[in-house]
Amino acid sequence: MGDTGPTGPVMDRDEVDRALARLGAEHEAIETSLLALQDHAGRRLLEGAELTGVTAERWSAAEASITLLWAYFDAYTGALRTAREIRSRRRWSSREDLVELTELLRGEAVTVAGSAAATAPAPDGRPGRLSERYTLASLVERMNQLYATSLDMVVAADAVWSALPARIDLLAAELRRTRELAHSVGVRPGEHPAGDDLERITRTLTRLREQVVSDPLAFWAPAQGSSAPGGGRPDTTVYDREARALEEVRREIEAVLAVRQDAEQRIVRLRDVLSRADRTLAEARTARGEVLAKIAATEVPVVGGPPIVLQEQLAAAAEYRRHAQWHRLSPLLESLEEKAEDELLRARESLTAVTAPLAVRAELRGRLDAYKAKMARLGHAEDPELAEKYEKARRMLWSAPCDLRVAEQAVLRYQRAAAELLATAPRVPGQAGPVDRTGPGA
């Protein structure tokens, strides 16, 4: 058709029929979406909840948008119904019908009047007016915008409510069990850090659940760069932090429980370790007296007494166990076990240091006797010079107090004399070679 009007060329019958079919399909899709939004569990929860914060603000705007959506949809439905009625007047629409249909289908023929149009801002951001005129195409676009923002808010709130309160409740149940367990081993607020932690976690979870229920959107993290309704995830930062804190407390309580189960055995082991340390120190003190009496010109370290503090702490541990104060016993036993092992090591090192001169004397005695036995096997036991040097060294090593430095020189002189004797003596078939200067040989 060549005629034109304010809305452009007048549509022909085929164009009108195609437009009506497309608009009918859009009408059906919009109606389905609006009914789904109306029945959405998140929307029903939002309607009945006492909201606060950002959720209250956004739900107020969303309610107005949903009201406006239905007003737009009713206007859209009325315009589509009118267009269908005009088209159904006659099989072959007249020119007047086509002009009217063109204006209705392409022009700003849809008016949304009254307070509904004023409840939401216009697409360009300007405040809504008391009435708005739309083309059917722009009305569909406007409905899509309002639907997307409303659905985004509803889906986000529903996602938070579906995820966080249930997880908080499960964590709270675990918290109650942990508190009962803590109470059974004496871990209480004001008496043990873990008891204080449990009180803090309890307060935080109670407050968190209240906030999640009244203001779910405060715990929503939108997906970056996503424009799809409901794009994002519940923000579980606070929940995750408290769950980790509870896990740490639970492990600490289990450690205290383990202490209750094997406390007696651990205290017995501690007594044994400290007893061995005391006996070793007593042996070291006895050995020191022997060294001072038998070895001359040597420094002998002083031997300390038994650690009274550890014995006192061990007695305190026994008292804690007797009165079931497991939370106090746990750290004390760990500290005592480490200190007791250190004390036993110190006692052994003290004994080794004190008896070192006796060990040196024993080594010199053994070396001297080994050389004498070897010289006897080689037929030189009766050599007068060698016998004299042996006797001198022997007297030094078997007399008290023994001067280790002088005695060692005497042993070395005997070794050198033996080596020189063997070097100058005639070789006898089958006899061993010269004595090694640094050791007793084979």
Coordinates of C-alpha atoms in Angstrom, one line a residue:
M1 CA 0.0 0.0 0.0
G2 CA 1.2 3.4 -0.8
D3 CA -0.8 5.5 1.8
T4 CA 1.2 6.7 4.8
G5 CA 0.1 8.2 8.2
P6 CA 1.7 9.3 11.4
T7 CA 2.9 5.8 12.1
G8 CA 4.3 5.2 8.6
P9 CA 2.9 3.1 5.7
V10 CA -0.4 1.5 6.3
M11 CA 0.0 -2.2 7.0
D12 CA -1.6 -4.7 4.6
R13 CA -3.6 -7.7 5.8
D14 CA -0.7 -10.1 5.8
E15 CA 1.4 -7.7 7.8
V16 CA -1.4 -7.3 10.3
D17 CA -1.9 -11.0 10.7
R18 CA 1.8 -11.6 11.2
A19 CA 2.0 -8.8 13.7
L20 CA -1.0 -10.2 15.6
A21 CA 0.5 -13.7 15.7
R22 CA 3.8 -12.4 17.0
L23 CA 2.1 -10.2 19.6
G24 CA -0.1 -13.1 20.7
A25 CA 2.9 -15.3 21.2
E26 CA 4.6 -12.5 23.2
H27 CA 1.4 -12.0 25.3
E28 CA 1.4 -15.7 26.1
A29 CA 5.0 -15.7 27.1
I30 CA 4.6 -12.6 29.3
E31 CA 1.6 -14.0 31.0
T32 CA 3.4 -17.2 31.8
S33 CA 6.4 -15.3 33.2
L34 CA 4.2 -13.1 35.3
L35 CA 2.2 -16.0 36.7
A36 CA 5.5 -17.8 37.5
L37 CA 6.8 -14.7 39.3
Q38 CA 3.5 -14.4 41.2
D39 CA 3.9 -18.0 42.4
H40 CA 7.6 -17.8 43.0
A41 CA 8.5 -19.1 46.6
G42 CA 10.9 -16.2 47.0
R43 CA 8.2 -13.6 46.3
R44 CA 5.7 -15.3 48.7
L45 CA 8.4 -15.3 51.4
L46 CA 9.2 -11.6 50.7
E47 CA 5.6 -10.7 51.1
G48 CA 5.3 -12.3 54.5
A49 CA 8.7 -11.4 55.9
E50 CA 9.6 -8.5 58.3
L51 CA 12.3 -7.0 56.1
T52 CA 15.1 -4.6 57.0
G53 CA 18.0 -2.8 55.3
V54 CA 18.7 -3.1 51.6
T55 CA 16.2 -5.9 51.1
A56 CA 13.3 -3.8 52.5
E57 CA 14.2 -0.9 50.2
R58 CA 14.5 -3.1 47.1
W59 CA 11.4 -5.1 47.9
S60 CA 9.4 -1.9 48.2
A61 CA 10.6 -0.9 44.7
A62 CA 10.0 -4.5 43.4
E63 CA 6.4 -4.6 44.7
A64 CA 5.7 -1.3 42.9
S65 CA 7.4 -2.7 39.7
I66 CA 5.3 -5.9 39.9
T67 CA 2.1 -3.9 40.4
L68 CA 3.1 -1.8 37.4
L69 CA 3.9 -4.9 35.4
W70 CA 0.3 -6.2 35.8
A71 CA -1.0 -2.7 34.9
Y72 CA 1.1 -2.7 31.7
F73 CA 0.1 -6.3 31.0
D74 CA -3.6 -5.4 31.3
A75 CA -3.2 -2.5 29.0
Y76 CA -1.3 -4.7 26.5
T77 CA -4.0 -7.4 26.8
G78 CA -6.7 -4.7 26.1
A79 CA -4.9 -3.3 23.1
L80 CA -4.3 -6.8 21.6
R81 CA -8.0 -7.7 22.2
T82 CA -9.1 -4.5 20.4
A83 CA -6.8 -5.2 17.5
R84 CA -8.1 -8.8 17.2
E85 CA -11.7 -7.5 17.3
I86 CA -11.1 -5.0 14.5
R87 CA -9.3 -7.7 12.4
S88 CA -12.3 -10.1 12.9
R89 CA -14.9 -7.7 11.7
R90 CA -14.6 -8.9 8.2
R91 CA -12.5 -11.5 6.3
W92 CA -11.0 -8.8 4.1
S93 CA -10.3 -5.8 6.2
S94 CA -11.2 -2.4 4.8
R95 CA -8.8 0.4 4.3
E96 CA -10.3 2.1 7.4
D97 CA -9.7 -1.0 9.4
L98 CA -6.1 -1.3 8.2
V99 CA -5.5 2.3 9.1
E100 CA -6.9 1.8 12.6
L101 CA -4.9 -1.4 13.0
T102 CA -1.7 0.2 11.8
E103 CA -2.2 3.0 14.4
L104 CA -3.0 0.5 17.1
L105 CA -0.2 -2.0 16.3
R106 CA 2.6 0.6 15.5
G107 CA 1.6 3.9 17.1
E108 CA 1.6 5.1 20.7
A109 CA -2.0 3.8 21.1
V110 CA -1.6 2.2 24.6
T111 CA -2.2 4.5 27.6
V112 CA -1.4 3.4 31.1
A113 CA -3.2 5.8 33.3
G114 CA -3.6 6.4 37.0
S115 CA -1.3 5.8 40.0
A116 CA 0.1 2.7 38.6
A117 CA 2.1 4.6 36.0
A118 CA 3.5 6.9 38.6
T119 CA 4.9 4.2 40.9
A120 CA 8.0 3.5 38.9
P121 CA 10.5 5.7 37.0
A122 CA 10.4 5.9 33.3
P123 CA 12.9 4.0 31.2
D124 CA 15.1 7.1 30.8
G125 CA 15.3 7.5 34.6
R126 CA 12.9 10.4 34.8
P127 CA 10.1 10.2 37.5
G128 CA 7.0 8.4 36.4
R129 CA 4.0 10.5 35.3
L130 CA 0.4 10.1 36.1
S131 CA -0.1 8.5 32.6
E132 CA 2.1 7.1 29.9
R133 CA 1.6 6.4 26.2
Y134 CA 3.4 3.4 24.6
T135 CA 3.6 1.5 21.4
L136 CA 3.0 -2.2 21.9
A137 CA 6.7 -2.8 21.1
S138 CA 7.9 -0.3 23.7
L139 CA 5.4 -1.6 26.2
V140 CA 6.9 -5.1 25.8
E141 CA 10.4 -3.8 26.2
R142 CA 9.3 -1.9 29.4
M143 CA 7.7 -5.0 30.8
N144 CA 10.8 -7.0 30.1
Q145 CA 12.9 -4.5 32.0
L146 CA 10.7 -4.4 35.0
Y147 CA 10.3 -8.2 35.0
A148 CA 14.1 -8.7 34.9
T149 CA 14.8 -6.4 37.8
S150 CA 12.0 -7.8 39.9
L151 CA 12.9 -11.4 39.2
D152 CA 16.6 -10.7 40.0
M153 CA 15.7 -9.3 43.4
V154 CA 13.3 -12.2 44.1
V155 CA 15.7 -14.9 43.0
A156 CA 18.6 -13.4 44.9
A157 CA 16.6 -13.3 48.2
D158 CA 15.3 -16.8 47.7
A159 CA 18.8 -18.1 47.0
V160 CA 20.1 -16.7 50.2
W161 CA 17.2 -17.9 52.2
S162 CA 17.5 -21.4 50.6
A163 CA 21.2 -21.6 51.4
L164 CA 22.2 -19.8 54.5
P165 CA 19.6 -20.3 57.3
A166 CA 19.7 -24.1 56.9
R167 CA 23.5 -24.1 57.0
I168 CA 23.5 -21.8 60.0
D169 CA 21.0 -24.1 61.7
L170 CA 23.2 -27.1 61.1
L171 CA 26.2 -25.3 62.4
A172 CA 24.2 -24.1 65.4
A173 CA 23.3 -27.8 66.1
E174 CA 27.0 -28.7 65.9
L175 CA 27.8 -25.8 68.2
R176 CA 25.3 -27.0 70.8
R177 CA 26.9 -30.5 70.8
T178 CA 30.4 -28.9 71.1
R179 CA 29.2 -26.7 74.0
E180 CA 27.8 -29.8 75.8
L181 CA 31.1 -31.7 75.2
A182 CA 33.1 -28.6 76.4
H183 CA 31.0 -28.4 79.5
S184 CA 31.6 -32.0 80.3
V185 CA 35.4 -31.5 80.4
G186 CA 35.3 -28.2 82.3
V187 CA 35.7 -25.8 79.3
R188 CA 33.5 -22.9 80.3
P189 CA 33.4 -19.2 79.4
G190 CA 35.7 -17.1 81.6
E191 CA 37.7 -20.2 82.6
H192 CA 39.1 -21.3 79.2
P193 CA 39.7 -19.5 75.9
A194 CA 37.8 -22.2 74.0
G195 CA 34.8 -21.5 76.2
D196 CA 35.0 -17.8 75.4
D197 CA 35.3 -18.7 71.7
L198 CA 32.1 -20.8 71.9
E199 CA 30.2 -17.9 73.5
R200 CA 31.4 -15.6 70.7
I201 CA 30.5 -18.0 68.0
T202 CA 27.0 -18.5 69.5
R203 CA 26.4 -14.8 69.6
T204 CA 27.6 -14.3 66.0
L205 CA 25.5 -17.1 64.6
T206 CA 22.4 -15.9 66.4
R207 CA 22.9 -12.4 65.0
L208 CA 23.8 -13.7 61.5
R209 CA 20.6 -15.8 61.3
E210 CA 18.5 -12.8 62.3
Q211 CA 20.2 -10.6 59.7
V212 CA 19.9 -13.3 56.9
V213 CA 16.2 -13.7 57.5
S214 CA 15.4 -10.0 57.6
D215 CA 17.9 -8.7 55.1
P216 CA 19.0 -11.5 52.7
L217 CA 20.2 -9.2 50.0
A218 CA 22.9 -8.0 52.4
F219 CA 24.4 -11.5 51.9
W220 CA 24.2 -11.6 48.1
A221 CA 27.3 -11.3 45.9
P222 CA 26.2 -10.5 42.3
A223 CA 28.2 -12.2 39.6
Q224 CA 30.6 -9.7 37.9
G225 CA 29.6 -9.0 34.3
S226 CA 26.4 -11.0 34.5
S227 CA 23.0 -9.4 33.4
A228 CA 20.9 -12.6 33.9
P229 CA 18.4 -12.4 36.7
G230 CA 19.7 -14.1 39.8
G231 CA 23.3 -14.0 38.6
G232 CA 25.5 -14.4 41.7
R233 CA 25.8 -16.4 44.8
P234 CA 25.1 -16.2 48.6
D235 CA 27.9 -14.4 50.5
T236 CA 29.0 -17.0 53.1
T237 CA 32.1 -15.1 54.4
V238 CA 30.8 -14.7 58.0
Y239 CA 29.4 -18.2 58.1
D240 CA 32.6 -19.8 56.7
R241 CA 34.7 -17.8 59.3
E242 CA 32.6 -19.1 62.2
A243 CA 32.5 -22.6 60.9
R244 CA 36.3 -22.6 60.8
A245 CA 36.5 -21.2 64.3
L246 CA 34.1 -23.9 65.6
E247 CA 36.2 -26.6 63.9
E248 CA 39.3 -25.3 65.7
V249 CA 37.5 -25.3 69.1
R250 CA 36.1 -28.7 68.4
R251 CA 39.6 -30.1 67.8
E252 CA 40.8 -28.4 71.0
I253 CA 37.9 -30.0 73.0
E254 CA 38.8 -33.4 71.4
A255 CA 42.4 -32.9 72.6
V256 CA 41.1 -32.3 76.1
L257 CA 38.9 -35.4 75.8
A258 CA 42.0 -37.4 74.8
V259 CA 43.7 -36.1 77.9
R260 CA 40.9 -37.3 80.0
Q261 CA 41.1 -40.8 78.5
D262 CA 44.9 -41.3 78.9
A263 CA 45.8 -38.8 81.7
E264 CA 46.7 -41.4 84.2
Q265 CA 49.0 -43.3 81.8
R266 CA 50.7 -40.0 80.8
I267 CA 51.2 -39.0 84.4
V268 CA 52.8 -42.4 85.2
R269 CA 55.1 -42.0 82.2
L270 CA 56.0 -38.5 83.4
R271 CA 56.9 -39.8 86.9
D272 CA 59.0 -42.5 85.3
V273 CA 60.9 -40.0 83.1
L274 CA 61.6 -37.6 86.0
S275 CA 62.6 -40.6 88.2
R276 CA 65.1 -41.7 85.6
A277 CA 66.4 -38.2 85.3
D278 CA 66.8 -38.0 89.1
R279 CA 68.6 -41.4 89.2
T280 CA 70.9 -40.3 86.4
L281 CA 71.8 -37.1 88.2
A282 CA 72.4 -39.1 91.4
E283 CA 74.7 -41.4 89.5
A284 CA 76.5 -38.3 88.0
R285 CA 77.0 -36.8 91.5
T286 CA 78.5 -40.1 92.7
A287 CA 80.7 -40.4 89.6
R288 CA 81.9 -36.8 90.2
G289 CA 83.1 -37.7 93.7
E290 CA 84.9 -40.8 92.2
V291 CA 86.5 -38.7 89.5
L292 CA 87.7 -36.0 91.9
A293 CA 89.2 -38.8 94.1
K294 CA 90.8 -40.8 91.2
I295 CA 91.8 -38.2 88.6
A296 CA 94.2 -35.4 89.2
A297 CA 94.6 -32.0 87.4
T298 CA 91.2 -32.1 85.6
E299 CA 88.1 -29.9 85.5
V300 CA 84.9 -31.8 86.5
P301 CA 81.6 -30.1 85.9
V302 CA 79.2 -29.4 88.8
V303 CA 76.1 -31.6 88.8
G304 CA 72.8 -29.8 89.4
G305 CA 70.1 -31.0 91.6
P306 CA 66.7 -32.4 90.6
P307 CA 64.2 -29.9 89.2
I308 CA 61.9 -29.1 92.0
V309 CA 59.6 -27.0 89.7
L310 CA 58.8 -30.0 87.5
Q311 CA 58.0 -32.1 90.6
E312 CA 55.6 -29.4 91.8
Q313 CA 54.0 -29.2 88.3
L314 CA 53.6 -32.9 88.2
A315 CA 51.8 -32.8 91.6
A316 CA 49.6 -30.0 90.2
A317 CA 48.8 -32.3 87.2
A318 CA 47.8 -35.1 89.5
E319 CA 45.5 -32.7 91.4
Y320 CA 43.9 -31.5 88.1
R321 CA 43.2 -35.1 87.1
R322 CA 41.7 -35.9 90.6
H323 CA 39.3 -32.9 90.3
A324 CA 38.5 -33.5 86.6
Q325 CA 39.9 -30.2 85.5
W326 CA 40.8 -31.5 82.1
H327 CA 41.1 -28.1 80.3
R328 CA 43.9 -27.2 82.8
L329 CA 45.5 -30.6 82.7
S330 CA 45.8 -30.7 78.9
P331 CA 48.3 -27.8 78.4
L332 CA 50.2 -28.7 81.6
L333 CA 50.8 -32.3 80.5
E334 CA 52.0 -31.2 77.1
S335 CA 54.4 -28.7 78.7
L336 CA 55.6 -31.3 81.3
E337 CA 56.2 -34.0 78.7
E338 CA 58.5 -31.8 76.8
K339 CA 60.3 -30.5 79.9
A340 CA 60.7 -34.0 81.3
E341 CA 62.4 -35.3 78.2
D342 CA 64.7 -32.3 78.2
E343 CA 65.5 -32.9 81.9
L344 CA 66.4 -36.6 81.2
L345 CA 68.6 -35.5 78.3
R346 CA 70.3 -32.9 80.5
A347 CA 70.9 -35.6 83.2
R348 CA 72.5 -38.0 80.7
E349 CA 74.7 -35.3 79.3
S350 CA 75.8 -34.3 82.8
L351 CA 76.7 -38.0 83.5
T352 CA 78.6 -38.2 80.3
A353 CA 80.5 -35.0 81.0
V354 CA 81.4 -36.0 84.6
T355 CA 82.6 -39.5 83.7
A356 CA 84.6 -38.4 80.6
P357 CA 88.0 -38.5 82.5
L358 CA 87.2 -42.1 83.7
A359 CA 86.5 -43.1 80.2
V360 CA 89.8 -41.6 79.0
R361 CA 91.6 -43.5 81.8
A362 CA 89.8 -46.8 80.8
E363 CA 90.8 -46.2 77.2
L364 CA 94.5 -45.7 78.1
R365 CA 94.4 -48.8 80.3
G366 CA 93.0 -50.9 77.5
R367 CA 95.5 -49.6 75.0
L368 CA 98.5 -50.3 77.3
D369 CA 97.3 -53.9 78.0
A370 CA 96.7 -54.5 74.3
Y371 CA 100.2 -53.5 73.4
K372 CA 101.6 -55.7 76.3
A373 CA 99.7 -58.7 75.0
K374 CA 100.9 -58.2 71.5
M375 CA 104.5 -57.9 72.5
A376 CA 104.2 -61.1 74.5
R377 CA 102.9 -62.9 71.5
L378 CA 105.9 -61.6 69.5
G379 CA 108.3 -62.9 72.1
H380 CA 109.4 -59.6 73.7
A381 CA 107.6 -59.8 77.0
E382 CA 110.8 -60.1 79.0
D383 CA 112.6 -57.1 77.4
P384 CA 113.8 -55.1 80.4
E385 CA 113.5 -51.6 78.9
L386 CA 110.0 -52.4 77.6
A387 CA 109.0 -53.9 80.9
E388 CA 110.2 -50.8 82.8
K389 CA 108.2 -48.5 80.6
Y390 CA 105.1 -50.7 80.9
E391 CA 105.4 -50.8 84.7
K392 CA 105.8 -47.0 84.9
A393 CA 102.7 -46.4 82.8
R394 CA 100.7 -49.1 84.7
R395 CA 101.5 -47.5 88.0
M396 CA 100.3 -44.1 86.8
L397 CA 97.1 -45.5 85.4
W398 CA 96.3 -47.7 88.4
S399 CA 97.2 -45.2 91.1
A400 CA 95.0 -42.5 92.6
P401 CA 94.8 -39.7 91.8
C402 CA 95.8 -40.3 88.2
D403 CA 97.3 -37.5 86.2
L404 CA 95.8 -38.3 82.8
R405 CA 98.2 -36.1 80.8
V406 CA 101.3 -37.7 82.3
A407 CA 99.8 -41.2 82.1
E408 CA 99.0 -40.7 78.4
Q409 CA 102.6 -39.6 77.7
A410 CA 103.8 -42.8 79.5
V411 CA 101.6 -45.0 77.4
L412 CA 102.9 -43.2 74.2
R413 CA 106.5 -43.8 75.4
Y414 CA 105.7 -47.5 75.8
Q415 CA 104.2 -47.7 72.3
R416 CA 107.2 -46.0 70.7
A417 CA 109.6 -48.3 72.5
A418 CA 107.7 -51.4 71.3
A419 CA 107.7 -50.1 67.8
E420 CA 111.4 -49.4 67.8
L421 CA 112.2 -52.9 69.3
L422 CA 110.2 -54.6 66.6
A423 CA 111.8 -52.4 63.9
T424 CA 115.3 -53.5 64.9
A425 CA 114.6 -57.1 65.9
P426 CA 115.4 -59.9 63.3
R427 CA 112.4 -61.2 61.4
V428 CA 111.3 -64.7 62.2
P429 CA 109.4 -66.6 59.5
G430 CA 105.7 -66.6 60.3
Q431 CA 106.1 -63.7 62.8
A432 CA 104.1 -60.5 62.5
G433 CA 105.7 -57.3 61.2
P434 CA 106.5 -54.2 63.2
V435 CA 103.9 -52.8 65.6
D436 CA 101.9 -49.9 64.3
R437 CA 102.9 -46.7 66.0
T438 CA 99.3 -45.4 66.3
G439 CA 97.4 -48.4 67.6
P440 CA 97.6 -51.8 69.2
G441 CA 97.4 -53.6 65.9
A442 CA 95.5 -56.8 65.1

